[in-house]
PDB file of C-alpha atoms in Angstrom:
ATOM      1  CA  MET A   1     -29.806 104.099  46.504  1.00 58.00           C
ATOM      2  CA  ARG A   2     -26.608 105.320  44.827  1.00 58.00           C
ATOM      3  CA  LYS A   3     -25.732 101.735  43.861  1.00 51.00           C
ATOM      4  CA  ILE A   4     -29.142 101.297  42.189  1.00 54.00           C
ATOM      5  CA  ILE A   5     -28.770 104.559  40.260  1.00 55.00           C
ATOM      6  CA  ALA A   6     -25.248 103.593  39.151  1.00 54.00           C
ATOM      7  CA  PHE A   7     -26.477 100.182  37.974  1.00 54.00           C
ATOM      8  CA  VAL A   8     -29.290 101.767  35.925  1.00 49.00           C
ATOM      9  CA  VAL A   9     -26.853 104.246  34.315  1.00 50.00           C
ATOM     10  CA  ILE A  10     -24.419 101.463  33.366  1.00 53.00           C
ATOM     11  CA  CYS A  11     -27.199  99.386  31.798  1.00 54.00           C
ATOM     12  CA  PHE A  12     -28.445 102.411  29.862  1.00 51.00           C
ATOM     13  CA  VAL A  13     -24.955 103.155  28.488  1.00 45.00           C
ATOM     14  CA  LEU A  14     -24.442  99.548  27.425  1.00 44.00           C
ATOM     15  CA  PHE A  15     -27.828  99.425  25.694  1.00 43.00           C
ATOM     16  CA  THR A  16     -27.199 102.756  23.906  1.00 43.00           C
ATOM     17  CA  ILE A  17     -23.825 101.582  22.600  1.00 39.00           C
ATOM     18  CA  GLY A  18     -25.269  98.286  21.521  1.00 40.00           C
ATOM     19  CA  THR A  19     -27.994  99.916  19.419  1.00 38.00           C
ATOM     20  CA  SER A  20     -25.641 102.234  17.559  1.00 37.00           C
ATOM     21  CA  VAL A  21     -22.483 100.253  16.847  1.00 36.00           C
ATOM     22  CA  PHE A  22     -21.816  97.355  14.504  1.00 36.00           C
ATOM     23  CA  ALA A  23     -18.691  95.795  13.053  1.00 36.00           C
ATOM     24  CA  TYR A  24     -17.709  96.048   9.393  1.00 36.00           C
ATOM     25  CA  ASP A  25     -15.760  93.222   7.816  1.00 36.00           C
ATOM     26  CA  PHE A  26     -13.482  94.873   5.277  1.00 35.00           C
ATOM     27  CA  GLY A  27     -12.468  91.481   3.896  1.00 36.00           C
ATOM     28  CA  THR A  28     -15.977  90.673   2.710  1.00 35.00           C
ATOM     29  CA  SER A  29     -17.440  94.201   2.541  1.00 36.00           C
ATOM     30  CA  ALA A  30     -20.327  93.056   4.681  1.00 39.00           C
ATOM     31  CA  CYS A  31     -21.931  94.141   7.935  1.00 40.00           C
ATOM     32  CA  VAL A  32     -21.694  91.609  10.749  1.00 35.00           C
ATOM     33  CA  ASP A  33     -23.215  91.302  14.197  1.00 35.00           C
ATOM     34  CA  PHE A  34     -21.802  93.294  17.097  1.00 35.00           C
ATOM     35  CA  VAL A  35     -22.384  91.394  20.325  1.00 38.00           C
ATOM     36  CA  LEU A  36     -22.662  92.877  23.798  1.00 39.00           C
ATOM     37  CA  PRO A  37     -23.550  90.904  26.919  1.00 42.00           C
ATOM     38  CA  PHE A  38     -27.122  92.154  26.863  1.00 41.00           C
ATOM     39  CA  PHE A  39     -27.760  92.954  23.199  1.00 40.00           C
ATOM     40  CA  VAL A  40     -27.112  91.667  19.676  1.00 44.00           C
ATOM     41  CA  TYR A  41     -27.495  94.157  16.798  1.00 41.00           C
ATOM     42  CA  THR A  42     -27.943  92.801  13.287  1.00 47.00           C
ATOM     43  CA  PRO A  43     -28.039  95.618  10.689  1.00 48.00           C
ATOM     44  CA  GLN A  44     -30.790  95.369   8.091  1.00 51.00           C
ATOM     45  CA  VAL A  45     -29.292  95.810   4.637  1.00 48.00           C
ATOM     46  CA  GLU A  46     -31.706  96.267   1.738  1.00 49.00           C
ATOM     47  CA  PRO A  47     -30.847  94.092  -1.295  1.00 56.00           C
ATOM     48  CA  LEU A  48     -29.811  96.035  -4.381  1.00 63.00           C
ATOM     49  CA  LEU A  49     -31.960  95.755  -7.496  1.00 69.00           C
ATOM     50  CA  SER A  50     -30.204  94.458 -10.587  1.00 77.00           C
ATOM     51  CA  VAL A  51     -31.701  96.132 -13.652  1.00 89.00           C
ATOM     52  CA  SER A  52     -30.311  96.621 -17.156  1.00 93.00           C
ATOM     53  CA  LEU A  53     -31.731  99.485 -19.201  1.00 96.00           C
ATOM     54  CA  ARG A  54     -29.636  98.583 -22.243  1.00 97.00           C
ATOM     55  CA  ILE A  55     -31.588  97.068 -25.146  1.00 98.00           C
ATOM     56  CA  ASP A  56     -28.560  95.209 -26.504  1.00 97.00           C
ATOM     57  CA  SER A  57     -28.035  93.081 -23.389  1.00 97.00           C
ATOM     58  CA  ALA A  58     -29.166  89.838 -21.805  1.00 96.00           C
ATOM     59  CA  GLY A  59     -32.488  89.622 -20.003  1.00 96.00           C
ATOM     60  CA  GLN A  60     -32.227  88.570 -16.363  1.00 95.00           C
ATOM     61  CA  LYS A  61     -35.650  87.115 -15.641  1.00 95.00           C
ATOM     62  CA  THR A  62     -36.821  83.606 -16.398  1.00 96.00           C
ATOM     63  CA  ALA A  63     -40.070  82.983 -18.234  1.00 97.00           C
ATOM     64  CA  GLU A  64     -41.639  81.867 -14.935  1.00 96.00           C
ATOM     65  CA  GLU A  65     -40.662  85.131 -13.243  1.00 96.00           C
ATOM     66  CA  LEU A  66     -42.100  87.170 -16.115  1.00 97.00           C
ATOM     67  CA  VAL A  67     -45.377  85.246 -15.850  1.00 97.00           C
ATOM     68  CA  SER A  68     -45.601  85.829 -12.092  1.00 96.00           C
ATOM     69  CA  PHE A  69     -45.065  89.569 -12.577  1.00 97.00           C
ATOM     70  CA  PHE A  70     -47.671  89.762 -15.342  1.00 97.00           C
ATOM     71  CA  MET A  71     -50.344  87.760 -13.507  1.00 96.00           C
ATOM     72  CA  ASN A  72     -49.893  89.948 -10.444  1.00 96.00           C
ATOM     73  CA  ARG A  73     -50.768  92.973 -12.601  1.00 96.00           C
ATOM     74  CA  ASN A  74     -53.595  91.304 -14.527  1.00 97.00           C
ATOM     75  CA  PRO A  75     -54.917  88.221 -12.675  1.00 97.00           C
ATOM     76  CA  ALA A  76     -57.775  87.863 -15.179  1.00 97.00           C
ATOM     77  CA  ALA A  77     -55.420  87.226 -18.104  1.00 97.00           C
ATOM     78  CA  ASP A  78     -55.196  83.876 -19.874  1.00 97.00           C
ATOM     79  CA  ARG A  79     -52.285  82.344 -17.946  1.00 98.00           C
ATOM     80  CA  GLN A  80     -51.463  79.796 -20.626  1.00 98.00           C
ATOM     81  CA  LYS A  81     -51.132  82.550 -23.207  1.00 98.00           C
ATOM     82  CA  VAL A  82     -48.951  84.604 -20.880  1.00 98.00           C
ATOM     83  CA  GLU A  83     -46.736  81.544 -20.323  1.00 98.00           C
ATOM     84  CA  ARG A  84     -46.351  81.081 -24.080  1.00 98.00           C
ATOM     85  CA  LEU A  85     -45.502  84.725 -24.637  1.00 98.00           C
ATOM     86  CA  ALA A  86     -43.007  84.821 -21.769  1.00 98.00           C
ATOM     87  CA  ARG A  87     -41.240  81.776 -23.203  1.00 98.00           C
ATOM     88  CA  PHE A  88     -41.190  83.314 -26.684  1.00 98.00           C
ATOM     89  CA  TYR A  89     -39.750  86.593 -25.362  1.00 98.00           C
ATOM     90  CA  VAL A  90     -36.959  84.818 -23.498  1.00 98.00           C
ATOM     91  CA  GLU A  91     -36.122  82.561 -26.475  1.00 98.00           C
ATOM     92  CA  GLU A  92     -36.367  85.207 -29.205  1.00 98.00           C
ATOM     93  CA  GLY A  93     -34.492  87.756 -27.105  1.00 98.00           C
ATOM     94  CA  ALA A  94     -31.659  85.304 -26.469  1.00 98.00           C
ATOM     95  CA  ALA A  95     -31.461  84.427 -30.168  1.00 98.00           C
ATOM     96  CA  GLU A  96     -30.944  88.068 -31.196  1.00 98.00           C
ATOM     97  CA  GLY A  97     -29.054  89.276 -28.103  1.00 98.00           C
ATOM     98  CA  ILE A  98     -31.888  91.610 -27.086  1.00 98.00           C
ATOM     99  CA  ASN A  99     -32.975  92.194 -23.487  1.00 98.00           C
ATOM    100  CA  SER A 100     -36.115  90.090 -23.037  1.00 98.00           C
ATOM    101  CA  ASP A 101     -37.019  91.917 -19.801  1.00 98.00           C
ATOM    102  CA  ILE A 102     -37.251  95.193 -21.712  1.00 98.00           C
ATOM    103  CA  ALA A 103     -39.263  93.624 -24.526  1.00 98.00           C
ATOM    104  CA  PHE A 104     -41.660  91.943 -22.101  1.00 98.00           C
ATOM    105  CA  VAL A 105     -42.432  95.059 -20.044  1.00 98.00           C
ATOM    106  CA  GLN A 106     -42.794  97.022 -23.281  1.00 98.00           C
ATOM    107  CA  MET A 107     -45.418  94.482 -24.333  1.00 98.00           C
ATOM    108  CA  CYS A 108     -47.157  95.058 -20.987  1.00 98.00           C
ATOM    109  CA  LEU A 109     -47.132  98.817 -21.583  1.00 97.00           C
ATOM    110  CA  GLU A 110     -48.211  98.696 -25.237  1.00 96.00           C
ATOM    111  CA  THR A 111     -51.056  96.201 -24.782  1.00 97.00           C
ATOM    112  CA  GLY A 112     -52.217  97.246 -21.314  1.00 96.00           C
ATOM    113  CA  TYR A 113     -51.264  93.799 -20.009  1.00 98.00           C
ATOM    114  CA  LEU A 114     -52.983  92.160 -23.006  1.00 97.00           C
ATOM    115  CA  LYS A 115     -56.223  94.087 -22.511  1.00 96.00           C
ATOM    116  CA  PHE A 116     -55.554  95.978 -25.769  1.00 94.00           C
ATOM    117  CA  GLY A 117     -58.418  98.435 -26.410  1.00 86.00           C
ATOM    118  CA  GLY A 118     -56.672 100.669 -28.964  1.00 85.00           C
ATOM    119  CA  LEU A 119     -55.979 100.360 -32.691  1.00 85.00           C
ATOM    120  CA  VAL A 120     -54.375  96.933 -32.248  1.00 92.00           C
ATOM    121  CA  THR A 121     -56.633  94.017 -31.366  1.00 92.00           C
ATOM    122  CA  VAL A 122     -55.837  90.645 -29.820  1.00 94.00           C
ATOM    123  CA  ASP A 123     -56.222  88.700 -33.085  1.00 94.00           C
ATOM    124  CA  MET A 124     -53.375  90.646 -34.745  1.00 96.00           C
ATOM    125  CA  ASN A 125     -50.613  89.064 -32.609  1.00 97.00           C
ATOM    126  CA  ASN A 126     -49.009  92.499 -32.544  1.00 97.00           C
ATOM    127  CA  PHE A 127     -47.609  93.051 -29.060  1.00 97.00           C
ATOM    128  CA  CYS A 128     -45.790  96.350 -29.494  1.00 95.00           C
ATOM    129  CA  GLY A 129     -48.034  98.536 -31.650  1.00 92.00           C
ATOM    130  CA  LEU A 130     -45.857  97.868 -34.676  1.00 95.00           C
ATOM    131  CA  GLY A 131     -47.131  99.945 -37.616  1.00 91.00           C
ATOM    132  CA  ALA A 132     -50.149 101.278 -35.709  1.00 85.00           C
ATOM    133  CA  MET A 133     -50.773 104.900 -36.690  1.00 82.00           C
ATOM    134  CA  ASP A 134     -54.476 105.556 -37.287  1.00 78.00           C
ATOM    135  CA  LYS A 135     -57.755 103.827 -38.193  1.00 77.00           C
ATOM    136  CA  GLU A 136     -56.555 103.284 -41.747  1.00 81.00           C
ATOM    137  CA  HIS A 137     -53.222 101.919 -40.489  1.00 86.00           C
ATOM    138  CA  ARG A 138     -54.085  99.848 -37.433  1.00 86.00           C
ATOM    139  CA  GLY A 139     -50.783  97.992 -37.392  1.00 87.00           C
ATOM    140  CA  ASN A 140     -49.095  94.854 -38.623  1.00 92.00           C
ATOM    141  CA  VAL A 141     -50.757  91.432 -38.394  1.00 95.00           C
ATOM    142  CA  PHE A 142     -48.776  88.265 -37.640  1.00 97.00           C
ATOM    143  CA  GLU A 143     -49.865  84.709 -38.232  1.00 97.00           C
ATOM    144  CA  THR A 144     -48.760  83.379 -34.847  1.00 98.00           C
ATOM    145  CA  GLU A 145     -47.903  84.687 -31.386  1.00 98.00           C
ATOM    146  CA  GLN A 146     -44.277  83.655 -31.802  1.00 98.00           C
ATOM    147  CA  LEU A 147     -43.917  85.572 -35.056  1.00 98.00           C
ATOM    148  CA  GLY A 148     -45.450  88.617 -33.383  1.00 98.00           C
ATOM    149  CA  VAL A 149     -42.903  88.382 -30.580  1.00 98.00           C
ATOM    150  CA  ARG A 150     -40.084  87.842 -33.098  1.00 98.00           C
ATOM    151  CA  ALA A 151     -41.026  90.977 -35.012  1.00 98.00           C
ATOM    152  CA  HIS A 152     -41.098  92.918 -31.736  1.00 98.00           C
ATOM    153  CA  ILE A 153     -37.619  91.670 -30.787  1.00 98.00           C
ATOM    154  CA  GLN A 154     -36.335  92.497 -34.275  1.00 98.00           C
ATOM    155  CA  HIS A 155     -37.673  96.046 -34.112  1.00 98.00           C
ATOM    156  CA  LEU A 156     -35.937  96.555 -30.765  1.00 98.00           C
ATOM    157  CA  HIS A 157     -32.831  95.123 -32.424  1.00 98.00           C
ATOM    158  CA  ALA A 158     -32.978  97.864 -35.065  1.00 98.00           C
ATOM    159  CA  TYR A 159     -33.073 100.531 -32.346  1.00 98.00           C
ATOM    160  CA  GLY A 160     -30.598  98.964 -29.955  1.00 98.00           C
ATOM    161  CA  THR A 161     -27.700  97.639 -32.034  1.00 98.00           C
ATOM    162  CA  THR A 162     -25.928  97.723 -35.380  1.00 97.00           C
ATOM    163  CA  ARG A 163     -25.338  93.962 -35.402  1.00 97.00           C
ATOM    164  CA  GLU A 164     -26.903  91.841 -38.128  1.00 97.00           C
ATOM    165  CA  LEU A 165     -30.038  89.835 -37.366  1.00 98.00           C
ATOM    166  CA  VAL A 166     -29.688  86.102 -36.729  1.00 98.00           C
ATOM    167  CA  ASN A 167     -33.150  85.115 -37.968  1.00 97.00           C
ATOM    168  CA  GLU A 168     -34.735  86.163 -41.234  1.00 97.00           C
ATOM    169  CA  CYS A 169     -36.235  89.632 -40.900  1.00 98.00           C
ATOM    170  CA  ILE A 170     -40.027  89.581 -40.651  1.00 97.00           C
ATOM    171  CA  ASP A 171     -40.331  93.132 -39.288  1.00 97.00           C
ATOM    172  CA  ASN A 172     -41.311  95.090 -42.378  1.00 95.00           C
ATOM    173  CA  ARG A 173     -40.541  98.350 -40.559  1.00 95.00           C
ATOM    174  CA  TYR A 174     -37.008  97.337 -39.610  1.00 97.00           C
ATOM    175  CA  LYS A 175     -35.554  99.190 -42.595  1.00 96.00           C
ATOM    176  CA  TYR A 176     -37.138 102.469 -41.504  1.00 96.00           C
ATOM    177  CA  VAL A 177     -35.087 102.728 -38.292  1.00 97.00           C
ATOM    178  CA  LYS A 178     -32.284 105.120 -39.206  1.00 96.00           C
ATOM    179  CA  PRO A 179     -29.612 105.264 -38.097  1.00 97.00           C
ATOM    180  CA  ARG A 180     -29.461 101.697 -36.819  1.00 97.00           C
ATOM    181  CA  GLY A 181     -28.637 101.434 -33.134  1.00 97.00           C
ATOM    182  CA  LYS A 182     -29.785 104.980 -32.390  1.00 97.00           C
ATOM    183  CA  ALA A 183     -31.374 104.032 -29.054  1.00 97.00           C
ATOM    184  CA  PRO A 184     -29.072 101.723 -27.069  1.00 97.00           C
ATOM    185  CA  PHE A 185     -31.015 102.454 -23.857  1.00 98.00           C
ATOM    186  CA  VAL A 186     -34.764 102.537 -23.164  1.00 98.00           C
ATOM    187  CA  PHE A 187     -34.737 106.321 -22.789  1.00 97.00           C
ATOM    188  CA  GLY A 188     -33.898 106.607 -26.479  1.00 97.00           C
ATOM    189  CA  LEU A 189     -37.267 105.094 -27.381  1.00 98.00           C
ATOM    190  CA  ALA A 190     -39.046 108.256 -26.179  1.00 97.00           C
ATOM    191  CA  GLY A 191     -39.915 110.441 -29.146  1.00 95.00           C
ATOM    192  CA  THR A 192     -38.712 107.755 -31.577  1.00 95.00           C
ATOM    193  CA  TRP A 193     -40.547 104.468 -31.040  1.00 96.00           C
ATOM    194  CA  ALA A 194     -43.352 106.404 -29.362  1.00 94.00           C
ATOM    195  CA  SER A 195     -44.194 110.109 -29.416  1.00 93.00           C
ATOM    196  CA  ASP A 196     -44.615 110.084 -25.637  1.00 95.00           C
ATOM    197  CA  LYS A 197     -41.633 111.948 -24.159  1.00 96.00           C
ATOM    198  CA  GLN A 198     -42.030 109.941 -20.927  1.00 97.00           C
ATOM    199  CA  TYR A 199     -41.996 106.594 -22.744  1.00 97.00           C
ATOM    200  CA  GLY A 200     -38.483 105.675 -21.640  1.00 97.00           C
ATOM    201  CA  GLU A 201     -39.194 106.626 -18.050  1.00 97.00           C
ATOM    202  CA  LYS A 202     -42.326 104.478 -18.067  1.00 98.00           C
ATOM    203  CA  LEU A 203     -40.274 101.518 -19.248  1.00 98.00           C
ATOM    204  CA  ARG A 204     -37.649 102.210 -16.586  1.00 97.00           C
ATOM    205  CA  LYS A 205     -40.281 102.164 -13.853  1.00 97.00           C
ATOM    206  CA  LEU A 206     -41.721  98.898 -15.161  1.00 97.00           C
ATOM    207  CA  LEU A 207     -38.266  97.302 -15.229  1.00 97.00           C
ATOM    208  CA  PHE A 208     -37.594  98.316 -11.632  1.00 95.00           C
ATOM    209  CA  SER A 209     -41.041  97.053 -10.639  1.00 95.00           C
ATOM    210  CA  LEU A 210     -40.241  93.740 -12.316  1.00 95.00           C
ATOM    211  CA  SER A 211     -36.984  93.420 -10.406  1.00 93.00           C
ATOM    212  CA  ALA A 212     -38.508  94.486  -7.075  1.00 91.00           C
ATOM    213  CA  PHE A 213     -41.458  92.122  -7.523  1.00 87.00           C
ATOM    214  CA  ASP A 214     -39.111  89.166  -7.724  1.00 64.00           C
ATOM    215  CA  LEU A 215     -37.447  90.166  -4.453  1.00 56.00           C
ATOM    216  CA  ALA A 216     -40.756  90.773  -2.685  1.00 58.00           C
ATOM    217  CA  SER A 217     -42.254  87.477  -3.824  1.00 62.00           C
ATOM    218  CA  ALA A 218     -39.242  85.600  -2.506  1.00 50.00           C
ATOM    219  CA  ASP A 219     -39.841  86.835   1.062  1.00 44.00           C
TER     220      ASP A 219
END
Protein backbone atom coordinates (compact mmCIF):
# COMPACT_ATOMS: atom_id res chain seq x y z
CA MET A 1 0.00 0.00 0.00
CA ARG A 2 2.85 2.36 0.91
CA LYS A 3 4.51 1.66 -2.46
CA ILE A 4 1.30 2.60 -4.30
CA ILE A 5 0.94 5.83 -2.32
CA ALA A 6 4.60 6.72 -2.97
CA PHE A 7 4.17 6.08 -6.70
CA VAL A 8 1.08 8.34 -6.85
CA VAL A 9 2.91 11.13 -4.98
CA ILE A 10 5.91 10.94 -7.34
CA CYS A 11 3.67 11.10 -10.42
CA PHE A 12 1.80 14.07 -8.97
CA VAL A 13 5.04 15.97 -8.27
CA LEU A 14 6.35 15.32 -11.77
CA PHE A 15 3.09 16.45 -13.36
CA THR A 16 2.97 19.62 -11.20
CA ILE A 17 6.52 20.57 -12.15
CA GLY A 18 5.86 19.88 -15.79
CA THR A 19 2.85 22.21 -15.91
CA SER A 20 4.64 25.15 -14.31
CA VAL A 21 8.16 25.18 -15.72
CA PHE A 22 9.47 26.00 -19.18
CA ALA A 23 12.87 26.87 -20.58
CA TYR A 24 13.79 30.32 -21.88
CA ASP A 25 16.33 30.62 -24.66
CA PHE A 26 18.20 33.84 -23.97
CA GLY A 27 19.95 33.62 -27.33
CA THR A 28 16.72 33.95 -29.28
CA SER A 29 14.51 35.56 -26.62
CA ALA A 30 11.93 32.86 -27.18
CA CYS A 31 10.11 30.32 -25.04
CA VAL A 32 10.89 26.70 -25.86
CA ASP A 33 9.46 23.36 -24.81
CA PHE A 34 10.37 21.85 -21.46
CA VAL A 35 10.21 18.07 -21.70
CA LEU A 36 9.59 15.65 -18.86
CA PRO A 37 9.15 11.90 -19.27
CA PHE A 38 5.39 12.17 -18.94
CA PHE A 39 4.61 15.71 -20.09
CA VAL A 40 5.55 18.30 -22.71
CA TYR A 41 4.63 21.94 -21.99
CA THR A 42 4.52 24.38 -24.89
CA PRO A 43 3.81 27.96 -23.70
CA GLN A 44 1.20 29.86 -25.68
CA VAL A 45 2.58 33.27 -26.62
CA GLU A 46 0.14 35.80 -28.06
CA PRO A 47 1.48 37.57 -31.18
CA LEU A 48 2.08 41.29 -30.74
CA LEU A 49 0.06 43.70 -32.87
CA SER A 50 2.08 46.02 -35.08
CA VAL A 51 0.26 49.34 -35.37
CA SER A 52 1.53 52.80 -36.31
CA LEU A 53 -0.48 55.78 -35.09
CA ARG A 54 1.78 58.26 -36.87
CA ILE A 55 0.23 59.94 -39.92
CA ASP A 56 3.60 60.59 -41.55
CA SER A 57 4.57 56.92 -41.82
CA ALA A 58 4.18 53.92 -44.10
CA GLY A 59 0.98 51.90 -44.10
CA GLN A 60 1.45 48.23 -43.26
CA LYS A 61 -1.57 46.59 -44.85
CA THR A 62 -1.92 45.53 -48.46
CA ALA A 63 -4.94 46.55 -50.51
CA GLU A 64 -6.24 42.97 -50.24
CA GLU A 65 -6.02 43.06 -46.44
CA LEU A 66 -7.86 46.39 -46.32
CA VAL A 67 -10.63 44.95 -48.50
CA SER A 68 -11.00 41.87 -46.29
CA PHE A 69 -11.31 44.06 -43.19
CA PHE A 70 -13.88 46.34 -44.83
CA MET A 71 -16.05 43.53 -46.23
CA ASN A 72 -16.11 41.87 -42.82
CA ARG A 73 -17.63 45.07 -41.40
CA ASN A 74 -20.00 45.73 -44.30
CA PRO A 75 -20.61 42.56 -46.36
CA ALA A 76 -23.30 44.32 -48.41
CA ALA A 77 -20.85 46.85 -49.85
CA ASP A 78 -19.88 46.90 -53.52
CA ARG A 79 -16.71 44.79 -53.36
CA GLN A 80 -15.32 46.08 -56.64
CA LYS A 81 -15.60 49.65 -55.41
CA VAL A 82 -13.94 48.75 -52.12
CA GLU A 83 -11.11 47.08 -54.05
CA ARG A 84 -10.61 50.22 -56.13
CA LEU A 85 -10.59 52.47 -53.08
CA ALA A 86 -8.19 50.22 -51.16
CA ARG A 87 -5.79 50.27 -54.10
CA PHE A 88 -6.06 54.06 -54.40
CA TYR A 89 -5.39 54.53 -50.67
CA VAL A 90 -2.29 52.35 -50.77
CA GLU A 91 -0.95 54.03 -53.94
CA GLU A 92 -1.77 57.63 -52.98
CA GLY A 93 -0.52 57.13 -49.43
CA ALA A 94 2.79 55.73 -50.68
CA ALA A 95 3.20 58.61 -53.13
CA GLU A 96 2.90 61.24 -50.37
CA GLY A 97 4.45 59.24 -47.51
CA ILE A 98 1.16 59.13 -45.59
CA ASN A 99 -0.05 56.11 -43.62
CA SER A 100 -2.64 54.44 -45.84
CA ASP A 101 -3.95 52.32 -42.94
CA ILE A 102 -4.89 55.48 -41.06
CA ALA A 103 -6.49 57.06 -44.12
CA PHE A 104 -8.47 53.91 -44.92
CA VAL A 105 -9.92 53.43 -41.42
CA GLN A 106 -10.70 57.16 -41.32
CA MET A 107 -12.68 56.67 -44.52
CA CYS A 108 -14.52 53.80 -42.81
CA LEU A 109 -15.33 56.05 -39.85
CA GLU A 110 -16.34 59.11 -41.87
CA THR A 111 -18.56 57.29 -44.38
CA GLY A 112 -19.94 54.58 -42.09
CA TYR A 113 -18.25 51.95 -44.26
CA LEU A 114 -19.55 53.68 -47.41
CA LYS A 115 -23.14 53.80 -46.17
CA PHE A 116 -22.89 57.61 -45.93
CA GLY A 117 -26.22 59.02 -44.68
CA GLY A 118 -25.00 62.47 -43.61
CA LEU A 119 -24.24 65.69 -45.48
CA VAL A 120 -21.91 63.89 -47.90
CA THR A 121 -23.47 61.55 -50.45
CA VAL A 122 -21.95 58.73 -52.47
CA ASP A 123 -21.88 60.69 -55.75
CA MET A 124 -19.53 63.32 -54.28
CA ASN A 125 -16.49 60.99 -54.10
CA ASN A 126 -15.69 62.66 -50.79
CA PHE A 127 -14.47 59.97 -48.40
CA CYS A 128 -13.43 62.04 -45.40
CA GLY A 129 -16.09 64.72 -44.98
CA LEU A 130 -13.81 67.31 -46.53
CA GLY A 131 -15.49 70.73 -46.37
CA ALA A 132 -18.74 69.36 -44.94
CA MET A 133 -20.15 71.82 -42.40
CA ASP A 134 -23.91 72.28 -42.85
CA LYS A 135 -26.71 71.96 -45.42
CA GLU A 136 -25.40 74.97 -47.31
CA HIS A 137 -21.85 73.57 -47.23
CA ARG A 138 -22.25 69.84 -47.76
CA GLY A 139 -18.62 69.28 -48.68
CA ASN A 140 -16.27 69.10 -51.62
CA VAL A 141 -17.13 67.17 -54.79
CA PHE A 142 -14.50 65.25 -56.77
CA GLU A 143 -14.76 64.04 -60.33
CA THR A 144 -13.41 60.55 -59.67
CA GLU A 145 -12.88 58.18 -56.75
CA GLN A 146 -9.12 58.43 -57.11
CA LEU A 147 -9.17 62.22 -56.91
CA GLY A 148 -11.36 61.98 -53.81
CA VAL A 149 -8.84 59.65 -52.20
CA ARG A 150 -5.95 61.91 -53.28
CA ALA A 151 -7.56 64.94 -51.66
CA HIS A 152 -8.08 62.92 -48.47
CA ILE A 153 -4.42 61.86 -48.41
CA GLN A 154 -3.33 65.45 -49.07
CA HIS A 155 -5.42 66.79 -46.21
CA LEU A 156 -3.87 64.24 -43.86
CA HIS A 157 -0.51 65.36 -45.25
CA ALA A 158 -1.25 68.93 -44.15
CA TYR A 159 -1.95 67.74 -40.60
CA GLY A 160 0.80 65.15 -40.34
CA THR A 161 3.93 66.68 -41.87
CA THR A 162 5.66 69.85 -43.01
CA ARG A 163 7.07 68.21 -46.14
CA GLU A 164 6.03 69.49 -49.56
CA LEU A 165 3.42 67.59 -51.55
CA VAL A 166 4.59 65.35 -54.40
CA ASN A 167 1.44 65.65 -56.52
CA GLU A 168 -0.32 68.86 -57.46
CA CYS A 169 -2.56 70.00 -54.62
CA ILE A 170 -6.24 69.38 -55.30
CA ASP A 171 -7.34 69.77 -51.67
CA ASN A 172 -8.71 73.30 -51.62
CA ARG A 173 -8.70 73.26 -47.81
CA TYR A 174 -5.03 72.31 -47.53
CA LYS A 175 -4.01 75.94 -47.04
CA TYR A 176 -6.29 76.32 -44.03
CA VAL A 177 -4.37 73.80 -41.89
CA LYS A 178 -2.16 75.98 -39.70
CA PRO A 179 0.40 75.33 -38.52
CA ARG A 180 1.34 72.58 -40.97
CA GLY A 181 2.18 69.29 -39.31
CA LYS A 182 0.27 70.14 -36.13
CA ALA A 183 -1.09 66.60 -35.71
CA PRO A 184 1.66 64.02 -36.31
CA PHE A 185 -0.42 61.32 -34.56
CA VAL A 186 -4.10 60.37 -34.92
CA PHE A 187 -4.91 61.77 -31.48
CA GLY A 188 -4.14 65.25 -32.79
CA LEU A 189 -7.08 65.02 -35.19
CA ALA A 190 -9.53 65.23 -32.26
CA GLY A 191 -10.84 68.76 -31.93
CA THR A 192 -9.06 69.80 -35.14
CA TRP A 193 -10.12 67.64 -38.09
CA ALA A 194 -13.29 66.76 -36.20
CA SER A 195 -14.94 68.42 -33.20
CA ASP A 196 -15.37 65.03 -31.54
CA LYS A 197 -12.88 64.87 -28.65
CA GLN A 198 -12.84 61.06 -28.94
CA TYR A 199 -12.05 61.14 -32.67
CA GLY A 200 -8.43 60.09 -32.24
CA GLU A 201 -9.35 57.28 -29.89
CA LYS A 202 -11.93 56.00 -32.37
CA LEU A 203 -9.26 55.90 -35.06
CA ARG A 204 -6.87 54.12 -32.70
CA LYS A 205 -9.44 51.42 -31.98
CA LEU A 206 -10.11 50.94 -35.69
CA LEU A 207 -6.39 50.62 -36.41
CA PHE A 208 -5.98 47.97 -33.72
CA SER A 209 -9.06 46.17 -35.03
CA LEU A 210 -7.54 46.22 -38.51
CA SER A 211 -4.30 44.71 -37.24
CA ALA A 212 -6.04 42.10 -35.07
CA PHE A 213 -8.39 41.12 -37.90
CA ASP A 214 -5.44 40.18 -40.08
CA LEU A 215 -4.06 37.91 -37.35
CA ALA A 216 -7.43 36.30 -36.66
CA SER A 217 -8.15 35.65 -40.33
CA ALA A 218 -4.80 33.93 -40.73
CA ASP A 219 -5.68 31.28 -38.12
